[in-house]
Amino acid sequence: MLKPTILLIFLSTGLFAQTNYKGYINKYPIELVTHIYSDGDARAIYAYRKYQEPIVVNGRQRKDTLVLYEKDKQGKIAATLTFLHFDQKKKNLTGIWKSQQTKQELSITLDKEFDIEYGEGIEYNDREIIQRVSLNNYYFKLVISKTKDAFYAGVTGIKILQKKTDSLVQFIATDCQLSGLDNTMVDDYNFDGIKEFSLFESSYAGPNTSRIYFLYDPKTKKYIDAKFEGVSLDFDPKTKRISEHNQCCGGRQHTTAEYKVVNNKMILVAQHCYVWDEKKQDLVERKMADCQ
């Protein structure tokens, strides 16, 4: 059964990172965005605006037909969204929402609101894109802006919004790279049993990345920057340890570290340096000074 009022999101590559639409499924207002890879692989999110619970949708574009699949908790297809004559450049889109269980079909009509464009000489401010993850009571929207002299858009803020009421709970100013559907992630970063969120900050040489981690402060009921620093951090809920893996020099040098969390601070437990050995044709552990 279709819930009233829906919010949709898709993303695209090339000159556009995201394309945002507004319109209707039948009589129900929705928003929409596209991310479609050059091979036709399509990633998407949609959420009923009344509930603001993001639903991840994956699919494929074949020629000018875009089909997106909504799956239930068991991984079975629950509904499809089909767009015939799909073209990201079009100002209007039409399609069909269809329930796999009841076979009910509803028409989709959309008008393009904006593109998140790449390239020099293009400028825009405060364009908002919903994220694919959420917390129990809150969902997120990135605030995206671009200056004329920058080739790529950046994330200048994140909004934390109340589900159902759509009211703004908190705005946090940021200066981060845009990373599509996975800018925001949800996890328990200080192992206190409370889910928090992080925001993709930047990518570096090789697979190295950084994120900004936000912890929930029960006193202020706000999210604060944890000031956790490190490259490609991974959080293990079983051991309650944070691991770091930093590599450089074409993979010839690796640094790993392990941290525990004490009073919401990262405390170094162990650190290791590995350097490529030509004779052994393998990484060999060295003194930390060799990885500086």
XYZ file of C-alpha atoms in Angstrom:
292
model
C 0.000 0.000 0.000
C 1.424 3.385 -0.974
C 1.980 5.755 1.925
C 1.024 9.395 1.335
C 3.723 11.806 0.196
C 7.073 10.541 -1.006
C 10.592 11.865 -1.337
C 12.884 10.356 -4.002
C 16.587 10.702 -4.756
C 18.895 9.505 -7.590
C 22.438 10.503 -8.545
C 24.376 10.880 -11.794
C 27.965 11.016 -13.002
C 29.601 13.066 -15.732
C 28.842 16.768 -15.744
C 26.098 16.248 -13.172
C 26.543 14.685 -9.739
C 22.892 14.941 -8.757
C 19.699 16.062 -10.465
C 16.822 17.080 -8.227
C 13.179 16.881 -9.291
C 9.839 17.718 -7.703
C 6.505 16.294 -8.712
C 3.987 13.580 -7.920
C 3.316 9.891 -7.719
C -0.373 9.961 -8.536
C -1.496 12.809 -6.239
C 1.297 12.418 -3.705
C 4.071 15.102 -3.779
C 7.633 13.827 -4.171
C 11.187 14.990 -4.778
C 13.752 13.151 -6.862
C 17.462 13.186 -7.712
C 19.566 10.613 -10.365
C 23.213 8.733 -9.965
C 23.678 6.678 -13.087
C 27.072 5.278 -14.071
C 28.317 5.134 -17.654
C 27.596 1.385 -17.769
C 23.948 2.021 -16.831
C 24.251 1.041 -13.165
C 21.828 3.269 -11.231
C 21.773 4.068 -7.513
C 18.886 5.798 -5.767
C 17.072 6.618 -2.548
C 13.492 7.489 -1.892
C 11.595 8.351 1.269
C 7.995 9.177 2.022
C 8.031 12.819 2.997
C 5.505 12.258 5.775
C 7.880 9.748 7.387
C 11.277 10.740 5.898
C 12.638 7.197 6.140
C 15.170 6.850 3.281
C 14.876 3.676 1.216
C 17.869 2.594 -0.869
C 16.909 1.742 -4.455
C 19.255 0.222 -7.043
C 18.547 -0.401 -10.700
C 19.760 0.036 -14.257
C 19.329 2.236 -17.278
C 19.094 0.330 -20.572
C 19.034 2.677 -23.528
C 16.342 5.220 -22.609
C 14.564 3.128 -19.950
C 15.433 3.510 -16.270
C 14.149 0.876 -13.822
C 14.710 1.118 -10.065
C 13.998 -1.677 -7.578
C 12.792 -1.265 -4.020
C 13.519 -4.293 -1.837
C 12.084 -5.420 1.493
C 14.096 -6.517 4.532
C 14.434 -10.013 3.083
C 15.981 -8.622 -0.099
C 12.959 -9.354 -2.273
C 11.680 -6.765 -4.757
C 8.722 -4.900 -3.235
C 8.138 -2.276 -5.932
C 9.571 -0.919 -9.166
C 9.867 2.609 -10.501
C 10.064 2.675 -14.278
C 10.889 5.707 -16.428
C 10.492 5.330 -20.190
C 12.283 7.791 -22.500
C 14.548 8.718 -19.587
C 17.002 11.526 -20.260
C 18.801 13.349 -17.497
C 18.754 16.574 -19.514
C 14.966 16.646 -19.773
C 13.036 19.220 -17.762
C 10.216 16.739 -17.148
C 10.042 13.023 -16.382
C 7.153 10.573 -16.405
C 7.073 7.039 -15.116
C 5.181 4.307 -13.277
C 5.383 3.143 -9.662
C 4.263 -0.496 -9.401
C 3.726 -2.720 -6.361
C 5.086 -6.231 -6.919
C 2.579 -7.707 -4.458
C -0.670 -6.018 -5.463
C 0.361 -5.035 -9.032
C -1.074 -1.578 -8.335
C 0.329 1.057 -10.697
C 0.539 4.810 -10.069
C 1.782 7.471 -12.473
C 4.913 9.521 -11.747
C 5.214 13.097 -13.056
C 8.298 15.154 -12.219
C 9.770 18.561 -13.007
C 13.519 19.164 -12.735
C 14.382 21.505 -9.866
C 18.181 21.712 -10.163
C 21.385 19.911 -11.151
C 24.518 19.578 -9.042
C 26.819 20.499 -11.938
C 30.595 20.226 -12.373
C 32.838 22.523 -14.373
C 34.367 25.984 -14.250
C 32.272 29.137 -14.451
C 29.259 27.541 -12.728
C 28.097 28.883 -9.380
C 25.286 27.992 -6.995
C 24.581 27.938 -3.254
C 22.703 25.904 -0.683
C 21.265 23.122 -2.808
C 20.004 20.356 -0.534
C 20.240 16.604 -1.113
C 18.792 13.951 1.204
C 21.137 11.170 2.366
C 20.592 7.421 2.189
C 21.123 6.756 5.918
C 19.173 8.099 8.880
C 18.815 7.775 12.632
C 15.716 6.618 14.529
C 14.184 10.076 14.752
C 16.293 12.135 12.359
C 17.277 12.228 8.711
C 19.986 14.215 6.930
C 20.295 16.649 4.065
C 23.604 17.816 2.629
C 23.927 21.492 1.787
C 25.917 21.794 -1.447
C 27.491 24.892 -2.966
C 29.914 25.681 -5.786
C 32.042 28.712 -6.669
C 32.862 29.696 -10.260
C 36.584 28.959 -9.885
C 36.036 25.472 -8.446
C 35.515 22.530 -10.800
C 33.617 20.419 -8.257
C 30.876 21.294 -5.812
C 31.505 20.941 -2.087
C 29.494 20.151 1.021
C 29.134 23.394 2.979
C 26.838 22.035 5.647
C 24.603 19.250 6.864
C 21.075 19.578 8.176
C 19.693 17.242 10.815
C 15.909 17.155 10.488
C 13.129 15.608 12.535
C 11.280 12.799 10.807
C 7.526 13.275 10.322
C 7.583 16.969 11.348
C 10.437 17.883 8.940
C 11.612 20.493 11.457
C 15.276 21.528 11.600
C 16.998 20.064 14.668
C 20.545 21.231 13.954
C 22.677 22.733 11.204
C 26.427 22.083 11.109
C 28.664 24.087 8.771
C 31.288 21.972 6.973
C 33.953 22.149 4.291
C 33.958 18.679 2.707
C 34.164 16.985 -0.653
C 30.958 15.706 -2.241
C 30.858 11.903 -2.403
C 27.429 11.009 -3.727
C 25.174 8.651 -1.816
C 27.767 7.746 0.800
C 28.664 11.168 2.175
C 26.890 10.351 5.436
C 27.273 7.148 7.451
C 25.695 6.015 10.720
C 27.464 3.996 13.442
C 28.302 3.945 17.165
C 31.630 5.754 17.060
C 32.372 5.957 20.792
C 30.881 2.542 21.654
C 28.310 3.946 24.097
C 25.343 2.181 22.518
C 24.025 5.316 20.782
C 24.035 5.587 17.004
C 25.758 8.723 15.690
C 26.841 9.875 12.249
C 29.921 10.795 10.255
C 30.477 12.854 7.134
C 32.912 12.116 4.317
C 35.594 14.817 4.395
C 38.209 14.100 1.750
C 40.001 11.494 -0.346
C 43.784 11.409 -0.613
C 46.425 9.361 -2.441
C 45.360 5.789 -3.093
C 42.514 4.478 -0.930
C 43.128 6.914 1.927
C 40.091 8.884 3.090
C 39.037 10.965 6.067
C 35.689 11.596 7.725
C 34.315 13.950 10.380
C 32.707 12.075 13.283
C 29.843 13.562 15.265
C 28.851 12.299 18.725
C 25.544 12.886 20.494
C 25.662 15.073 23.610
C 22.712 14.071 25.848
C 23.022 17.290 27.860
C 22.538 19.651 24.925
C 20.730 17.089 22.736
C 23.016 18.166 19.909
C 25.698 16.487 17.819
C 29.265 17.681 18.328
C 32.487 17.130 16.377
C 34.349 14.307 18.133
C 37.696 15.565 16.783
C 38.598 11.992 15.914
C 41.566 12.190 13.568
C 42.966 9.471 11.358
C 43.020 7.974 7.893
C 40.461 5.363 6.812
C 39.265 4.675 10.342
C 37.320 1.486 11.061
C 35.193 0.948 14.176
C 34.862 -2.550 15.685
C 31.861 -2.871 18.050
C 33.074 -6.247 19.371
C 36.539 -5.184 20.487
C 35.511 -1.542 20.981
C 38.624 -0.484 19.145
C 39.279 1.932 16.289
C 41.760 0.812 13.653
C 43.582 3.061 11.187
C 45.248 2.085 7.913
C 47.296 4.649 6.044
C 49.240 3.733 2.907
C 51.392 5.711 0.541
C 54.070 5.502 -2.104
C 52.105 3.245 -4.424
C 51.366 0.788 -1.631
C 55.027 0.373 -0.694
C 54.525 1.831 2.778
C 51.716 1.115 5.246
C 51.044 2.472 8.713
C 48.469 0.876 10.997
C 47.268 2.001 14.391
C 44.809 0.862 17.047
C 42.949 3.159 19.424
C 40.578 2.846 22.346
C 38.018 5.489 23.297
C 38.262 7.087 26.729
C 35.989 10.010 27.629
C 35.165 10.426 23.933
C 38.840 10.749 23.002
C 40.955 8.447 20.837
C 43.820 6.944 22.859
C 46.628 5.240 20.927
C 47.112 1.575 21.915
C 49.469 0.266 19.226
C 51.105 1.463 16.026
C 53.011 -0.353 13.284
C 55.025 0.523 10.180
C 55.402 -1.760 7.158
C 57.721 -1.094 4.217
C 58.062 -3.018 0.964
C 61.161 -5.221 0.873
C 62.481 -5.886 -2.639
C 64.354 -9.037 -1.672
C 61.402 -10.627 0.124
C 58.909 -9.162 -2.301
C 56.639 -8.431 0.640
C 55.851 -5.830 3.270
C 58.161 -6.042 6.270
C 57.620 -4.376 9.640
C 60.043 -1.561 10.412
C 60.484 1.079 13.068
C 57.875 3.814 13.097
C 60.565 6.325 12.138
C 60.832 4.577 8.774
C 57.220 5.514 7.981
C 57.520 9.197 8.818
